[in-house]
C-alpha positions in Angstrom: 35.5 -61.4 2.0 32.1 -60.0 2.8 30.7 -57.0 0.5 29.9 -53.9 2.2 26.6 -52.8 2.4 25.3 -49.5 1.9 23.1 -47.2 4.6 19.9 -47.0 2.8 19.0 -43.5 5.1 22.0 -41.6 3.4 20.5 -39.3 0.8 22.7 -37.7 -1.9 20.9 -34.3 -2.2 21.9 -33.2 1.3 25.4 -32.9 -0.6 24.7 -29.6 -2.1 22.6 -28.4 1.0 24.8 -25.1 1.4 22.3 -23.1 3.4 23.9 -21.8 6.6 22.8 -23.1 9.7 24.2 -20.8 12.0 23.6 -17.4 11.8 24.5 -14.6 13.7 22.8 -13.6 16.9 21.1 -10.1 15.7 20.4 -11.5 12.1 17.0 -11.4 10.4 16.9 -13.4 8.0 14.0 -14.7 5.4 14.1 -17.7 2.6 13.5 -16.5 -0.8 13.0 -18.6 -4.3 15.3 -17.1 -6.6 16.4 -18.0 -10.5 19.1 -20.4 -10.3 22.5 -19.1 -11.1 23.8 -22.2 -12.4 21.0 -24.0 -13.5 20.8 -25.4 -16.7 17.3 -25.1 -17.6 15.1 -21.8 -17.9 13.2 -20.6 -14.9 14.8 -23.0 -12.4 14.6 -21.9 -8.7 16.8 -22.3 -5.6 16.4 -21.1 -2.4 18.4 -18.8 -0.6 18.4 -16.8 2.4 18.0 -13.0 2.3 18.4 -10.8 5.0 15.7 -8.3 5.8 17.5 -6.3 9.0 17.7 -2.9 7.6 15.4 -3.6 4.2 12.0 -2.4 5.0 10.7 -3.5 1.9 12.3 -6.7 2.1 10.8 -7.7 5.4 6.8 -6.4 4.2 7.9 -9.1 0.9 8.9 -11.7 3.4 6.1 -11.5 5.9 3.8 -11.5 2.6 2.1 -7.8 3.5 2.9 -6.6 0.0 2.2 -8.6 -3.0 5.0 -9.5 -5.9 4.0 -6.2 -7.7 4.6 -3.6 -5.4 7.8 -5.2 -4.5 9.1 -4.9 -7.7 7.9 -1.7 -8.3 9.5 -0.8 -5.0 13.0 -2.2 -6.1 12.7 -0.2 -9.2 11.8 3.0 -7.7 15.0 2.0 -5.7 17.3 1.3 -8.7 16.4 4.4 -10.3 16.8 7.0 -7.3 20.4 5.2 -7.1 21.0 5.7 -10.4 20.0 9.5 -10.4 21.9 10.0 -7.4 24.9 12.1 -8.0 27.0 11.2 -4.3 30.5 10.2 -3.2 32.0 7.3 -5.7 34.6 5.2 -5.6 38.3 5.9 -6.9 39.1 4.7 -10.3 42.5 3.6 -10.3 42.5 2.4 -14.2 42.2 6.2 -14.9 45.1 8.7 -15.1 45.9 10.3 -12.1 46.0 14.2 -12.5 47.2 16.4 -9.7 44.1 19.2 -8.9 40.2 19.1 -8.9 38.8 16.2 -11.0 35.9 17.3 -13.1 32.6 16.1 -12.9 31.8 13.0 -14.7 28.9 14.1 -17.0 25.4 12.9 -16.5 24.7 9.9 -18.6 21.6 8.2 -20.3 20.5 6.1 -18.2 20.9 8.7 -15.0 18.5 11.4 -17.1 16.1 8.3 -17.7 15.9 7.7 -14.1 15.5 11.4 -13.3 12.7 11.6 -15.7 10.7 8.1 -14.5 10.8 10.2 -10.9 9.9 13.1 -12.0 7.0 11.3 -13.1 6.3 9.1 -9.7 6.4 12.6 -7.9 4.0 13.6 -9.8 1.8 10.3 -9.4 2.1 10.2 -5.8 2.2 13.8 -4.6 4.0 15.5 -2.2 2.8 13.6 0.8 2.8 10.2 -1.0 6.7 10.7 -2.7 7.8 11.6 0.9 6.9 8.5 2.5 8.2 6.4 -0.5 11.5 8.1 0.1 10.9 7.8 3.6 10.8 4.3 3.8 12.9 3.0 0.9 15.6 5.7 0.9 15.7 5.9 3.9 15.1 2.7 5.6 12.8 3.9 8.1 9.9 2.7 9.8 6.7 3.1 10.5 7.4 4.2 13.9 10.1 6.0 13.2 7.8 7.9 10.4 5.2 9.3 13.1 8.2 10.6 15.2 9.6 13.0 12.2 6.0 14.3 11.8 5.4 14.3 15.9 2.2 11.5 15.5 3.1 8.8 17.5 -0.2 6.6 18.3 -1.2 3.3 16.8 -3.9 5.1 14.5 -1.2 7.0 12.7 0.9 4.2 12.4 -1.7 2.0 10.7 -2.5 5.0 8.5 1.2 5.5 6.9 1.7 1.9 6.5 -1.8 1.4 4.5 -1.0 5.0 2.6 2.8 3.5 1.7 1.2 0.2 0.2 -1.4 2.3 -2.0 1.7 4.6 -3.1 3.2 1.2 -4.0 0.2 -0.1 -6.0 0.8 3.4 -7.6 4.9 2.4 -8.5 4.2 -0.8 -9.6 1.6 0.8 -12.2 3.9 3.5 -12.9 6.7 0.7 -13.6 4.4 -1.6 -15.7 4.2 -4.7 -12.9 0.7 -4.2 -12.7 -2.4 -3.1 -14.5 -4.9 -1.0 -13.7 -7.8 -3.6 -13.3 -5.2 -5.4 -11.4 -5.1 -3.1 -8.4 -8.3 -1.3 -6.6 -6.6 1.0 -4.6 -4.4 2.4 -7.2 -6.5 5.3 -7.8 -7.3 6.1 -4.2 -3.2 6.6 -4.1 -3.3 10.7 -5.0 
């Protein structure tokens, strides 16, 4: 009897190739390099696909528009107005059910931290620079949709708000220690 012989065109790696290849019709999607979750060594990268629909921030990242800086700082600014924020939360069931009002959970460390780091980014950006911020990463909204709260709605306006937000994120990611101040120029032109 014969041996078998292998197809030399099969590779192995396309094994572990997991990245969907259908997506759904509305999606928007972008690949990212991320730290490997189950890698063995230090600073291994995978790629994955994030999706950038209603992530403002996200999609300037993807379509390089921002640099790796003022993304962070964006995402931290981010993580700290969640943490400060004081909204709806979820039942715990693990806790003992009394009949009445609950009581407020009291404010915790890391929430006063949070309120204090922006306190301080108010105060480095301004009134007109800390609205936009929350504008567009609180609140998700575009350029676009910027101008028509403050009834501008011409290209010129547009382009101003969207160079404006990237100074004010120069600003976070100085604020947040992802950059220095040699490291940006417009930085200082952010007050």
């Amino acid at each position: 009897m014969g041996r078998v012989r292998r197809n030399k065109s099969y590779k192995l790696t396309n094994i572990y190739d997991r990245r969907s290849r259908e997506v759904p019709f509305n999606a928007e999607v972008a690949e990212v390099e991320i730290d490997n979750p189950l890698g063995l060594d230090p600073g291994e990268k995978i790629v994955a696909i994030r999706s950038i629909r209603g992530d403002p921030l996200g999609r300037l990242h993807a379509h390089h528009q921002i640099d790796e800086a003022q993304y962070r700082g964006g995402r931290a600014f981010q993580n700290d107005w969640e943490r400060a924020e004081r909204g709806p939360q979820a039942v715990d069931t693990t806790r003992e059910y009394v009949d009445g009002a609950g009581t407020r959970e009291p404010v915790t460390e890391s929430q006063r931290q949070a309120v204090l780091r922006l306190n301080r980014v108010e105060r480095e950006l301004g009134t007109d620079g800390s609205a936009l911020v929350y504008d567009v990463l609180v609140l998700g909204l575009s350029m676009d949709q910027i101008g028509e709260l403050r009834a501008v709605r011409t290209q010129r306006w547009n382009d101003y708000f969207a160079r404006r937000f990237r100074e004010c994120l120069d600003r976070l990611a100085l604020i947040y220690g992802f950059a220095t101040e040699t490291g940006t120029k417009r930085a200082s032109q952010c007050r």
